[in-house]
Amino acid sequence: MPLHTLNALPDEVFRVPTVSLLLFVLASAPANTAPADPKAAITAVLDDWHQAAAAADEARYFGHFTDDAVYLGTDATERWTRDEFRAWAKPYFSKGKAWNFKATSRHIFLSKDGAVAWFDEALDTPNLGPSRGSGVLVKDAGTWKIAQYNLSIPIPNDVLPEVKRRIERHLARGQKTPGKSSTWKAPPAKVPSPQTPPIKERAPAQAN
């Protein structure tokens, strides 16, 4: 093509390849996005865990635990593995009547390597009143899992002496009830009852 013909062509003809090349480079470049906030991810996991119980979604609820997770209830005997806890809770989930805990505040902390987190949260519960949960999460294949959860009921200092006396009386009665046999063993641990426990059952701490 003669030089004078090239000079006569519109500028757009020469700009198209340049623009296309620029778009290709931008598309090929890695996205410059900020890393996800681990505390936000942990908050989402814990909130979904509570919501799964409220929705009686068993698979979703227990899917948030590690395989070797431990759940601690408010009674001294209430220490369960994930599978023990699930076996007890299954009938309640099957009936669509689990428990409904809502976190009203939460504090989250992370290890320096970002692989372990621990937290404490204030809970609004329908049957226990103001309660507290705390626990540990670990990062498993990029997903945060609950390795331990501890449910408790904070006792105001003003009423603690009376609560202590009642606990001591309760434990004393428990020791005398089975008789003086040295072979007597304490009854198996009871998992926290759901929102409306049977009338004849104690209303212990609920699972979160």
CSV table of C-alpha atoms in Angstrom, one decimal:
chain,number,residue,atom,x,y,z
A,1,MET,CA,0.0,0.0,0.0
A,2,PRO,CA,1.4,3.4,-1.0
A,3,LEU,CA,2.6,5.6,1.9
A,4,HIS,CA,0.1,8.3,0.9
A,5,THR,CA,-2.7,5.8,1.2
A,6,LEU,CA,-1.6,4.8,4.7
A,7,ASN,CA,-1.6,8.5,5.7
A,8,ALA,CA,-5.1,8.8,4.5
A,9,LEU,CA,-6.5,6.0,6.7
A,10,PRO,CA,-8.4,7.0,9.8
A,11,ASP,CA,-6.7,6.9,13.2
A,12,GLU,CA,-9.2,4.3,14.4
A,13,VAL,CA,-7.6,1.6,12.2
A,14,PHE,CA,-4.3,1.9,14.1
A,15,ARG,CA,-5.9,2.2,17.6
A,16,VAL,CA,-8.0,-1.0,17.4
A,17,PRO,CA,-5.0,-3.4,17.8
A,18,THR,CA,-3.6,-1.3,20.6
A,19,VAL,CA,-6.9,-1.3,22.5
A,20,SER,CA,-7.4,-5.1,22.0
A,21,LEU,CA,-3.9,-5.7,23.3
A,22,LEU,CA,-4.5,-3.6,26.3
A,23,LEU,CA,-7.8,-5.4,27.1
A,24,PHE,CA,-5.9,-8.8,26.8
A,25,VAL,CA,-3.2,-7.7,29.2
A,26,LEU,CA,-5.8,-6.5,31.8
A,27,ALA,CA,-7.8,-9.7,31.5
A,28,SER,CA,-4.7,-11.8,31.9
A,29,ALA,CA,-3.4,-9.9,35.0
A,30,PRO,CA,-4.4,-11.4,38.4
A,31,ALA,CA,-7.1,-9.5,40.2
A,32,ASN,CA,-5.7,-7.1,42.8
A,33,THR,CA,-8.3,-7.9,45.5
A,34,ALA,CA,-7.7,-7.7,49.2
A,35,PRO,CA,-7.6,-11.0,51.2
A,36,ALA,CA,-10.8,-12.0,52.9
A,37,ASP,CA,-11.1,-10.9,56.5
A,38,PRO,CA,-10.8,-14.0,58.6
A,39,LYS,CA,-12.9,-12.6,61.4
A,40,ALA,CA,-15.7,-12.0,59.0
A,41,ALA,CA,-15.4,-15.6,57.8
A,42,ILE,CA,-15.5,-16.9,61.4
A,43,THR,CA,-18.5,-14.7,62.2
A,44,ALA,CA,-20.3,-16.1,59.2
A,45,VAL,CA,-19.6,-19.7,60.3
A,46,LEU,CA,-20.8,-19.1,63.9
A,47,ASP,CA,-23.9,-17.3,62.8
A,48,ASP,CA,-24.8,-20.0,60.3
A,49,TRP,CA,-24.1,-22.7,63.0
A,50,HIS,CA,-26.7,-21.0,65.3
A,51,GLN,CA,-29.1,-20.5,62.4
A,52,ALA,CA,-28.8,-24.2,61.5
A,53,ALA,CA,-29.9,-25.2,65.0
A,54,ALA,CA,-32.9,-22.8,64.8
A,55,ALA,CA,-33.8,-24.3,61.5
A,56,ALA,CA,-33.3,-27.9,62.8
A,57,ASP,CA,-30.9,-28.5,59.9
A,58,GLU,CA,-28.9,-31.4,61.4
A,59,ALA,CA,-26.4,-31.9,58.6
A,60,ARG,CA,-25.6,-28.2,58.3
A,61,TYR,CA,-25.3,-27.8,62.1
A,62,PHE,CA,-22.9,-30.7,62.7
A,63,GLY,CA,-21.1,-30.0,59.5
A,64,HIS,CA,-19.5,-27.0,61.2
A,65,PHE,CA,-17.7,-29.2,63.7
A,66,THR,CA,-14.3,-30.9,63.3
A,67,ASP,CA,-14.4,-34.7,63.5
A,68,ASP,CA,-12.9,-34.6,67.0
A,69,ALA,CA,-14.8,-31.6,68.3
A,70,VAL,CA,-15.9,-31.4,72.0
A,71,TYR,CA,-19.1,-29.7,73.3
A,72,LEU,CA,-19.2,-28.5,76.9
A,73,GLY,CA,-22.6,-27.8,78.5
A,74,THR,CA,-23.5,-26.0,81.7
A,75,ASP,CA,-23.7,-29.1,83.8
A,76,ALA,CA,-20.4,-30.6,85.2
A,77,THR,CA,-21.3,-33.9,83.5
A,78,GLU,CA,-22.0,-32.4,80.1
A,79,ARG,CA,-18.9,-33.1,78.0
A,80,TRP,CA,-19.6,-34.7,74.7
A,81,THR,CA,-17.8,-35.6,71.5
A,82,ARG,CA,-19.4,-34.4,68.3
A,83,ASP,CA,-20.8,-37.8,67.6
A,84,GLU,CA,-22.2,-38.3,71.1
A,85,PHE,CA,-23.8,-34.9,70.9
A,86,ARG,CA,-25.3,-35.7,67.5
A,87,ALA,CA,-26.7,-39.0,68.6
A,88,TRP,CA,-28.6,-37.4,71.4
A,89,ALA,CA,-29.8,-34.4,69.3
A,90,LYS,CA,-30.9,-36.4,66.3
A,91,PRO,CA,-34.5,-37.0,67.5
A,92,TYR,CA,-35.0,-33.3,68.1
A,93,PHE,CA,-33.6,-32.3,64.7
A,94,SER,CA,-35.8,-35.0,63.1
A,95,LYS,CA,-38.9,-33.4,64.7
A,96,GLY,CA,-37.9,-29.9,63.6
A,97,LYS,CA,-37.5,-28.7,67.2
A,98,ALA,CA,-33.9,-27.8,68.1
A,99,TRP,CA,-32.8,-24.7,69.9
A,100,ASN,CA,-32.6,-21.1,69.0
A,101,PHE,CA,-29.5,-19.1,70.3
A,102,LYS,CA,-28.6,-15.7,69.0
A,103,ALA,CA,-25.3,-13.9,69.5
A,104,THR,CA,-25.7,-10.4,70.7
A,105,SER,CA,-22.0,-9.7,70.9
A,106,ARG,CA,-18.8,-11.5,70.0
A,107,HIS,CA,-15.0,-11.2,70.3
A,108,ILE,CA,-12.7,-13.1,68.0
A,109,PHE,CA,-8.9,-13.5,68.2
A,110,LEU,CA,-6.5,-15.2,65.9
A,111,SER,CA,-3.2,-17.0,66.2
A,112,LYS,CA,-0.2,-15.4,64.5
A,113,ASP,CA,-0.2,-18.0,61.7
A,114,GLY,CA,-4.0,-17.5,61.2
A,115,ALA,CA,-4.8,-21.2,61.5
A,116,VAL,CA,-6.5,-21.1,64.9
A,117,ALA,CA,-9.1,-18.7,66.3
A,118,TRP,CA,-10.8,-18.4,69.7
A,119,PHE,CA,-13.8,-16.4,70.6
A,120,ASP,CA,-16.4,-15.6,73.3
A,121,GLU,CA,-20.0,-14.5,72.6
A,122,ALA,CA,-23.0,-13.2,74.6
A,123,LEU,CA,-26.1,-15.2,73.8
A,124,ASP,CA,-29.8,-14.4,73.9
A,125,THR,CA,-31.6,-17.7,74.6
A,126,PRO,CA,-35.4,-18.4,75.0
A,127,ASN,CA,-35.0,-20.7,78.0
A,128,LEU,CA,-31.6,-20.1,79.7
A,129,GLY,CA,-31.8,-16.3,79.7
A,130,PRO,CA,-28.6,-14.4,79.1
A,131,SER,CA,-25.8,-17.0,78.4
A,132,ARG,CA,-22.3,-17.1,77.2
A,133,GLY,CA,-20.5,-19.3,74.6
A,134,SER,CA,-16.8,-19.6,74.0
A,135,GLY,CA,-14.7,-21.8,71.9
A,136,VAL,CA,-12.0,-22.6,69.4
A,137,LEU,CA,-12.0,-22.9,65.6
A,138,VAL,CA,-9.4,-24.3,63.4
A,139,LYS,CA,-8.8,-23.8,59.7
A,140,ASP,CA,-9.4,-27.1,57.8
A,141,ALA,CA,-8.7,-27.0,54.1
A,142,GLY,CA,-9.5,-23.3,53.9
A,143,THR,CA,-12.7,-23.7,56.0
A,144,TRP,CA,-13.2,-22.7,59.6
A,145,LYS,CA,-14.4,-25.6,61.8
A,146,ILE,CA,-15.5,-25.5,65.4
A,147,ALA,CA,-13.1,-27.7,67.5
A,148,GLN,CA,-14.6,-26.8,70.9
A,149,TYR,CA,-17.6,-25.0,72.2
A,150,ASN,CA,-18.3,-24.1,75.9
A,151,LEU,CA,-21.8,-23.0,76.9
A,152,SER,CA,-22.2,-21.3,80.3
A,153,ILE,CA,-24.6,-19.2,82.2
A,154,PRO,CA,-22.9,-16.2,83.9
A,155,ILE,CA,-23.9,-15.9,87.5
A,156,PRO,CA,-24.1,-12.4,89.0
A,157,ASN,CA,-21.7,-12.0,92.0
A,158,ASP,CA,-24.5,-10.9,94.3
A,159,VAL,CA,-26.3,-14.3,93.9
A,160,LEU,CA,-23.3,-16.5,93.7
A,161,PRO,CA,-23.2,-17.4,97.4
A,162,GLU,CA,-26.8,-18.7,97.3
A,163,VAL,CA,-26.1,-20.6,94.0
A,164,LYS,CA,-23.0,-22.2,95.5
A,165,ARG,CA,-25.0,-23.4,98.6
A,166,ARG,CA,-27.7,-24.8,96.3
A,167,ILE,CA,-25.2,-26.7,94.2
A,168,GLU,CA,-23.6,-28.1,97.4
A,169,ARG,CA,-26.9,-29.3,98.7
A,170,HIS,CA,-27.8,-30.8,95.3
A,171,LEU,CA,-24.5,-32.7,95.1
A,172,ALA,CA,-24.9,-33.9,98.7
A,173,ARG,CA,-28.4,-35.3,97.9
A,174,GLY,CA,-27.0,-36.9,94.8
A,175,GLN,CA,-24.4,-38.8,96.8
A,176,LYS,CA,-27.0,-40.0,99.3
A,177,THR,CA,-29.7,-41.0,96.8
A,178,PRO,CA,-28.0,-44.2,95.5
A,179,GLY,CA,-27.1,-45.5,99.0
A,180,LYS,CA,-23.7,-46.0,100.5
A,181,SER,CA,-22.5,-48.4,97.9
A,182,SER,CA,-18.9,-47.5,96.8
A,183,THR,CA,-19.7,-49.0,93.4
A,184,TRP,CA,-22.3,-46.4,92.6
A,185,LYS,CA,-21.5,-44.3,89.6
A,186,ALA,CA,-22.9,-40.9,88.6
A,187,PRO,CA,-25.6,-41.1,85.8
A,188,PRO,CA,-24.5,-40.6,82.3
A,189,ALA,CA,-24.1,-37.0,81.0
A,190,LYS,CA,-27.2,-35.3,79.8
A,191,VAL,CA,-27.2,-33.2,76.7
A,192,PRO,CA,-28.8,-29.8,76.9
A,193,SER,CA,-32.5,-30.0,76.3
A,194,PRO,CA,-34.1,-28.1,73.5
A,195,GLN,CA,-36.4,-25.2,73.8
A,196,THR,CA,-39.3,-27.1,75.4
A,197,PRO,CA,-38.0,-30.1,77.4
A,198,PRO,CA,-40.4,-32.8,78.6
A,199,ILE,CA,-41.9,-32.0,82.0
A,200,LYS,CA,-40.2,-34.8,83.8
A,201,GLU,CA,-36.8,-33.9,82.6
A,202,ARG,CA,-34.4,-31.4,84.1
A,203,ALA,CA,-34.0,-28.4,81.9
A,204,PRO,CA,-30.2,-28.3,81.6
A,205,ALA,CA,-28.1,-26.1,79.3
A,206,GLN,CA,-29.0,-26.3,75.7
A,207,ALA,CA,-26.7,-27.1,72.9
A,208,ASN,CA,-25.8,-24.1,70.7
